[in-house]
GROMACS .gro file of C-alpha atoms in nm:
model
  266
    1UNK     CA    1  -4.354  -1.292   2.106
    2UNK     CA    2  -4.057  -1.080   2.116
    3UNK     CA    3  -3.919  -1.236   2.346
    4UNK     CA    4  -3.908  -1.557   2.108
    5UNK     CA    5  -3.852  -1.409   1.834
    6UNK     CA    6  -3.524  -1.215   1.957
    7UNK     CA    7  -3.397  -1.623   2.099
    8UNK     CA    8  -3.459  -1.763   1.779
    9UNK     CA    9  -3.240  -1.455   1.558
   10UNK     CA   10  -2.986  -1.493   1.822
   11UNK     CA   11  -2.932  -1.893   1.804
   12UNK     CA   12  -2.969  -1.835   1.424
   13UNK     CA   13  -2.696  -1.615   1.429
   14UNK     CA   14  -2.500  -1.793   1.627
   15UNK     CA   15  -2.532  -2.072   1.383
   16UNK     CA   16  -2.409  -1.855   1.084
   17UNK     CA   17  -2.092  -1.801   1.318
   18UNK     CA   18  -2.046  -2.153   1.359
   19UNK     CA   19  -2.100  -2.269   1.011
   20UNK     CA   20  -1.842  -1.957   0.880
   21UNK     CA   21  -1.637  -2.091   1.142
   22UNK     CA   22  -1.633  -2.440   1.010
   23UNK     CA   23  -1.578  -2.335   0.615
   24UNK     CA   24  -1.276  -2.169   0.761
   25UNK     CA   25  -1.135  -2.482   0.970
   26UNK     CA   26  -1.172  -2.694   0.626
   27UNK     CA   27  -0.981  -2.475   0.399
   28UNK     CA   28  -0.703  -2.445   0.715
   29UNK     CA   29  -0.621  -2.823   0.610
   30UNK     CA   30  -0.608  -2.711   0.230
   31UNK     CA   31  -0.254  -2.670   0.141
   32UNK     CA   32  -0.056  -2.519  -0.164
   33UNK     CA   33   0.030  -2.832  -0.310
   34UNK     CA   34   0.428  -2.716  -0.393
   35UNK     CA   35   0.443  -2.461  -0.056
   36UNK     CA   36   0.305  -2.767   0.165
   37UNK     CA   37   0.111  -2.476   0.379
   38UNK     CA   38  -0.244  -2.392   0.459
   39UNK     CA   39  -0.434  -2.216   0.200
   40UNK     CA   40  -0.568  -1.973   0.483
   41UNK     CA   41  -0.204  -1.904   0.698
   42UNK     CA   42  -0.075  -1.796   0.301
   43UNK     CA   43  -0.353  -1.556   0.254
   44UNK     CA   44  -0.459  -1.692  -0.029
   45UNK     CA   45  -0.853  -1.708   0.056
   46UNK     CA   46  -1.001  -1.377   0.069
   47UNK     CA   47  -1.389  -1.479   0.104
   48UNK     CA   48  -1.590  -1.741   0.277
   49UNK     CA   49  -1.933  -1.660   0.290
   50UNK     CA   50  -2.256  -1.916   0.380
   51UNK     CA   51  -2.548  -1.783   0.244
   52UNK     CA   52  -2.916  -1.881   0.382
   53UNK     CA   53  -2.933  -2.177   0.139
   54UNK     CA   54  -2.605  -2.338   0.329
   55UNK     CA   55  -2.439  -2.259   0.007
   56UNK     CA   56  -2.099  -2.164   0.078
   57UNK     CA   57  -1.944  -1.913  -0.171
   58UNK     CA   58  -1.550  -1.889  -0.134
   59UNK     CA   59  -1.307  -1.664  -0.317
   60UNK     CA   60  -0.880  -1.634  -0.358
   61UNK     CA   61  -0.632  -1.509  -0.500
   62UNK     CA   62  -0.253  -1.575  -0.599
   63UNK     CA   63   0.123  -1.436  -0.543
   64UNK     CA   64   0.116  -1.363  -0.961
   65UNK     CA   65  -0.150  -1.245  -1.216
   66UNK     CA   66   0.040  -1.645  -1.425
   67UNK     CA   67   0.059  -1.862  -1.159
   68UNK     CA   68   0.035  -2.198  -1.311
   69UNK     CA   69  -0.301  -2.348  -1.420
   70UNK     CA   70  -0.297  -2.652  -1.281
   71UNK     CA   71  -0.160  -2.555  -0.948
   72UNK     CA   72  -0.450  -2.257  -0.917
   73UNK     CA   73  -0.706  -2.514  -1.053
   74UNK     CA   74  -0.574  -2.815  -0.808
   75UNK     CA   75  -0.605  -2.536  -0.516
   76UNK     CA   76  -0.972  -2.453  -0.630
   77UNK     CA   77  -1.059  -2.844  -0.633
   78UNK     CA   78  -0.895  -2.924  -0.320
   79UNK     CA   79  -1.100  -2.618  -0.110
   80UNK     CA   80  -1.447  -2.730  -0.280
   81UNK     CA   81  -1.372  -3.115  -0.185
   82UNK     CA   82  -1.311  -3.007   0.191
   83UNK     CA   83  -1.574  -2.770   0.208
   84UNK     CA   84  -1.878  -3.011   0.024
   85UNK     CA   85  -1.745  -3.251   0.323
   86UNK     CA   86  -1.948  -3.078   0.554
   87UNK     CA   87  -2.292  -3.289   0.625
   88UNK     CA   88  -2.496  -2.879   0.602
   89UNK     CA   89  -2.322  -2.764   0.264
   90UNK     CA   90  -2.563  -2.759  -0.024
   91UNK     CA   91  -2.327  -2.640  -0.276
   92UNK     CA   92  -2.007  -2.454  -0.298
   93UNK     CA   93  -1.881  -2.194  -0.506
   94UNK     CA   94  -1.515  -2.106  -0.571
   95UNK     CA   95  -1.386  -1.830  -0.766
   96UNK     CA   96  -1.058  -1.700  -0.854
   97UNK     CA   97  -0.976  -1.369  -0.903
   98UNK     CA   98  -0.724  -1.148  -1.098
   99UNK     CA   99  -0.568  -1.392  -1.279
  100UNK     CA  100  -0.442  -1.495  -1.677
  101UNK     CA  101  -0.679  -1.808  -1.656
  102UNK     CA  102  -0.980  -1.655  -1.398
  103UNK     CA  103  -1.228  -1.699  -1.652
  104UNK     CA  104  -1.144  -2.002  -1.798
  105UNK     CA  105  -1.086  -2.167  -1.427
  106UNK     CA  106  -1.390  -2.051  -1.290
  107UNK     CA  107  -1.627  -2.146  -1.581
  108UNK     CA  108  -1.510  -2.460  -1.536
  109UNK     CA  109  -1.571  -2.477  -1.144
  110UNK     CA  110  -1.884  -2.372  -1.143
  111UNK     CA  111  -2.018  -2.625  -1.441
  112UNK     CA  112  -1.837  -2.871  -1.234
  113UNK     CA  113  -1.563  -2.955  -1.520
  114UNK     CA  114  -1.266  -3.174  -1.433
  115UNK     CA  115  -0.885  -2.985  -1.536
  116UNK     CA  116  -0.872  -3.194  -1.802
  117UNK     CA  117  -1.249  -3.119  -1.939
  118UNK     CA  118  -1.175  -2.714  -1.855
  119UNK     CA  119  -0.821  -2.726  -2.066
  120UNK     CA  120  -0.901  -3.000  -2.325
  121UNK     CA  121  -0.495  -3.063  -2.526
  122UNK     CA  122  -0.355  -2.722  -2.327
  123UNK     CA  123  -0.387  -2.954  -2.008
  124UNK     CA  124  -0.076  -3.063  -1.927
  125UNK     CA  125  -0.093  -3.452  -1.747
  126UNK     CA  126  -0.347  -3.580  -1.480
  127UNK     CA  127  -0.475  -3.346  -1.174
  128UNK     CA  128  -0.484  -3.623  -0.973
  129UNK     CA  129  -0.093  -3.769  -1.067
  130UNK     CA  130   0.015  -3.422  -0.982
  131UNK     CA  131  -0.173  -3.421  -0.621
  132UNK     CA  132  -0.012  -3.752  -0.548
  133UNK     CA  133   0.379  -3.594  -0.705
  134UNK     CA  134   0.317  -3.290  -0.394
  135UNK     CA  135   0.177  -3.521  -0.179
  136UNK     CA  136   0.483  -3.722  -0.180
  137UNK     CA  137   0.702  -3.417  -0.146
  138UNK     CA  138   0.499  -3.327   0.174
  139UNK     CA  139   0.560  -3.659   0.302
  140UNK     CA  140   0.863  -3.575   0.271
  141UNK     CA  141   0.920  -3.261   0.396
  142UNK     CA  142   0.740  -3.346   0.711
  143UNK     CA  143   0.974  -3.664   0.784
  144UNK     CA  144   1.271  -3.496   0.720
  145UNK     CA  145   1.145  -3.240   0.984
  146UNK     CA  146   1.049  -3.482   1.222
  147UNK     CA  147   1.372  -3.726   1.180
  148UNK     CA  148   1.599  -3.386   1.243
  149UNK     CA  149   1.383  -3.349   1.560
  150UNK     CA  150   1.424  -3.658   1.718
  151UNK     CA  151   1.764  -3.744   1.583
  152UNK     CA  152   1.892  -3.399   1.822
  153UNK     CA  153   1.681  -3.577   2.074
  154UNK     CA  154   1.931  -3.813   2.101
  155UNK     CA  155   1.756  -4.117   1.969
  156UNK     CA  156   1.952  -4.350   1.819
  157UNK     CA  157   1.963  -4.446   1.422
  158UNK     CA  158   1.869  -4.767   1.522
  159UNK     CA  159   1.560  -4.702   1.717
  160UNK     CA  160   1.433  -4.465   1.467
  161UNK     CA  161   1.421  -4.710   1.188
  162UNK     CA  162   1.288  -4.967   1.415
  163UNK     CA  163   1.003  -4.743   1.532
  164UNK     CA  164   0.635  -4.887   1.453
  165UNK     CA  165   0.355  -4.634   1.411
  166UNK     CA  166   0.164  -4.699   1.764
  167UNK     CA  167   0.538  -4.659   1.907
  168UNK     CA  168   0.564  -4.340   1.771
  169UNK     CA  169   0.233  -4.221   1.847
  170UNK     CA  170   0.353  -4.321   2.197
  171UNK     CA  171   0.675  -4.162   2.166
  172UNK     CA  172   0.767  -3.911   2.438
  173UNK     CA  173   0.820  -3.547   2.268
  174UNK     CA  174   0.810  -3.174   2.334
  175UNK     CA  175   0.576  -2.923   2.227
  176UNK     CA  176   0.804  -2.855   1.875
  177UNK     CA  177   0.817  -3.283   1.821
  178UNK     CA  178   0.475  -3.314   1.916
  179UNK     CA  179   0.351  -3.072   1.645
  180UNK     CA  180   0.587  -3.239   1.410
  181UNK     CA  181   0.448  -3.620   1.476
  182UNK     CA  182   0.085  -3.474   1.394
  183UNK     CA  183   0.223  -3.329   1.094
  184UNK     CA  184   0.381  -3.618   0.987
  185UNK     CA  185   0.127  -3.874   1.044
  186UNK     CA  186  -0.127  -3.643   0.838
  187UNK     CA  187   0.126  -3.709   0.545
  188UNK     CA  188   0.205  -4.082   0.640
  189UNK     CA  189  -0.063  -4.243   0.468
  190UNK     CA  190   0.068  -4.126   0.143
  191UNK     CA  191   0.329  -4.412   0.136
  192UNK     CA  192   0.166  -4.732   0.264
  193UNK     CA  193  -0.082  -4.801   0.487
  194UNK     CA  194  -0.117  -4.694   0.851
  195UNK     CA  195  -0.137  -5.005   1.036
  196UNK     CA  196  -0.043  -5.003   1.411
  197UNK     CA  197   0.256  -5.273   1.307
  198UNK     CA  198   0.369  -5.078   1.036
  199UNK     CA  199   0.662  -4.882   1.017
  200UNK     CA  200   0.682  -4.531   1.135
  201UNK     CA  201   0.938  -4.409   0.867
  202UNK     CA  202   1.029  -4.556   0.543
  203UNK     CA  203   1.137  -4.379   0.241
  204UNK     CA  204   0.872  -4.252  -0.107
  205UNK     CA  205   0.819  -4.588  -0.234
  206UNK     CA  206   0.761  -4.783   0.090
  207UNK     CA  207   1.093  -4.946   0.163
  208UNK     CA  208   1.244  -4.961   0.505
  209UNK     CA  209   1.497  -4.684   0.585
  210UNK     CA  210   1.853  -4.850   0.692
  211UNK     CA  211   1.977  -4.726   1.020
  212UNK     CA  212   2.356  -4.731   0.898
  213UNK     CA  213   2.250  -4.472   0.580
  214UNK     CA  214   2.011  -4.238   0.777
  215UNK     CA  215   2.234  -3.939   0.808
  216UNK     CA  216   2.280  -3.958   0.404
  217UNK     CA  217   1.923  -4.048   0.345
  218UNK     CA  218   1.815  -3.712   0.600
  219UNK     CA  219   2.038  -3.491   0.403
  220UNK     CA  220   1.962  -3.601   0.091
  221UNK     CA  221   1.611  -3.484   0.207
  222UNK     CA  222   1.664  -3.184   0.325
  223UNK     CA  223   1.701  -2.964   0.000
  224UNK     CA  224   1.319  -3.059  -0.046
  225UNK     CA  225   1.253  -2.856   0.259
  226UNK     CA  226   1.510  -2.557   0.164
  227UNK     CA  227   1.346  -2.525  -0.174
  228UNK     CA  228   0.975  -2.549  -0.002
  229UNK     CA  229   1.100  -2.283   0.240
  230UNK     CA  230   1.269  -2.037  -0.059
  231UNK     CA  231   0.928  -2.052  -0.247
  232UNK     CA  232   0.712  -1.999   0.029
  233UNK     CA  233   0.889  -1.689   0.163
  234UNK     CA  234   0.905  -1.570  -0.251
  235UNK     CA  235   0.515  -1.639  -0.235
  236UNK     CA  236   0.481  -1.432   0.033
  237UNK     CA  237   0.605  -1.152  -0.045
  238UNK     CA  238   0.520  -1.153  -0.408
  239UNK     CA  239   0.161  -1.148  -0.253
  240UNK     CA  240   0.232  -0.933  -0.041
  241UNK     CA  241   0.358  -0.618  -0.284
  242UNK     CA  242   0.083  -0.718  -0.574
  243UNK     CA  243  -0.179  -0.642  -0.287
  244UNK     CA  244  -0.014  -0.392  -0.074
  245UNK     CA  245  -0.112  -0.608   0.240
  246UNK     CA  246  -0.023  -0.469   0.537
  247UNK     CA  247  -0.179  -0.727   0.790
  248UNK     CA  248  -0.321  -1.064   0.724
  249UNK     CA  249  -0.662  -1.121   0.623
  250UNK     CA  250  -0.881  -1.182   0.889
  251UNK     CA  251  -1.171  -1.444   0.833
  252UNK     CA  252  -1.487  -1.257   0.876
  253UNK     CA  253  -1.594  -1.545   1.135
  254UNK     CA  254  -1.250  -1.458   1.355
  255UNK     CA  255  -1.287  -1.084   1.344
  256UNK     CA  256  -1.404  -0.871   1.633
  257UNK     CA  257  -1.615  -0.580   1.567
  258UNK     CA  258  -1.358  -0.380   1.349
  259UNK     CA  259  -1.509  -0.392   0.969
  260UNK     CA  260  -1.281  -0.615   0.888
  261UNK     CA  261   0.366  -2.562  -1.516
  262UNK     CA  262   0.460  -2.664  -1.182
  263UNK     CA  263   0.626  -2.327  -1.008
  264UNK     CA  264   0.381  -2.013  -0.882
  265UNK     CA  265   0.642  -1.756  -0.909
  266UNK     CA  266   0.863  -1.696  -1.277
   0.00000   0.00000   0.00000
């Protein structure tokens, strides 16, 4: 009877672990929606707890105590949407701490309000409109990363523009390009449809990028990633001195046995 009863705490344990450990690989794919980076790599997430109900209880926190309310509340949304994805989750909790707007935020997350319904005339234009403004200027950021990439390959202007998306898939690349292609086709979808005929790049709205303008259209782009890159490393290390962190935060599932409007920063 021991015997069985020891197997069956071990396999349920071991089933915690791999629940915490897929709560964790959802809210990897969350990203700041102006930063274009992982929720998680920013240290933004602080808790991500299932409890024995498969209720998943997560909490975070931000570089500044007035980090915009939409942006904290799009954040919130965007880690309860991935994490209720999971087929086990029977509910999912997210709280945000030491901020100007905690209270108001999180009363309206846990009553399941929309931005809109939490904010009534102090919310400033559609959640959704601004997820689809960042989305665009990930799309962005990612292409311009990738077109750098393979333009110092030494592919032509030509064959870049003429690319489909199963050619590119097929595309030989390094390591670096490789990582960059997955990127970018995470973000591709957010201008037109990802047929296997369709274009690989093409510009915000859909049109077809000219091979003859690509260096201008490239460097027009790449002040999108320069800003993204300013912010982030701002983030950072405003986060960083508001919560004297000294090493990243470790998801409880990763550790080993040691006890573990539209602009964030002013």
């Amino acid at each position: 009877m021991k015997g069985h009863a020891g197997q069956n705490g071990q396999t349920h344990n071991r089933q915690a672990e791999d629940r915490q450990a897929e709560v964790w690989a959802c809210l990897q794919g969350v990203t700041d929606p102006e930063l274009d980076e992982s929720v998680t790599e920013l240290n933004f997430v602080t808790r991500a707890d299932v409890d024995p109900d498969n209720r998943v209880h997560i909490e975070f926190r931000l570089p500044t105590y007035w980090c915009a309310a939409n942006f904290s509340f799009l954040m919130a949304d965007d880690m309860r949407r991935a994490v209720s994805a999971l087929d086990w989750v029977e509910g999912v909790s997210v709280v945000l701490g030491e901020h100007m707007y905690a209270d108001k935020i999180n009363a309206g997350l846990a009553t399941g309000l929309s931005f809109q319904e939490t904010f009534g005339t102090e919310a400033d234009g559609s959640l959704d409109d601004l997820r689809q403004t960042f989305l665009v200027k990930a799309f962005q950021r990612r292409q311009v990363a990738l077109l750098n990439h393979l333009i110092a390959a030494s592919h032509s202007p030509e064959t870049i523009v003429s690319l489909t998306l199963t050619e590119l898939d097929c595309l030989a690349v390094d390591g670096e390009g490789g990582k960059l292609l997955r990127r970018y086709l995470e973000r591709r979808a957010v201008v037109g449809p990802l047929r296997s005929d369709a274009l690989a790049f093409v510009d915000a709205k859909g049109a077809r990028l000219k091979a003859d303008g690509l260096a201008g259209y490239v460097s027009g782009l790449r002040r999108v990633g320069i800003n993204a890159e300013f912010n982030s490393a701002l983030c950072r290390g405003l986060l960083s001195v508001r919560f004297d962190l000294e090493t990243p935060v470790t998801p409880r599932s990763k550790a080993s046995s040691k006890s573990p409007d539209s602009q964030h920063v002013p």
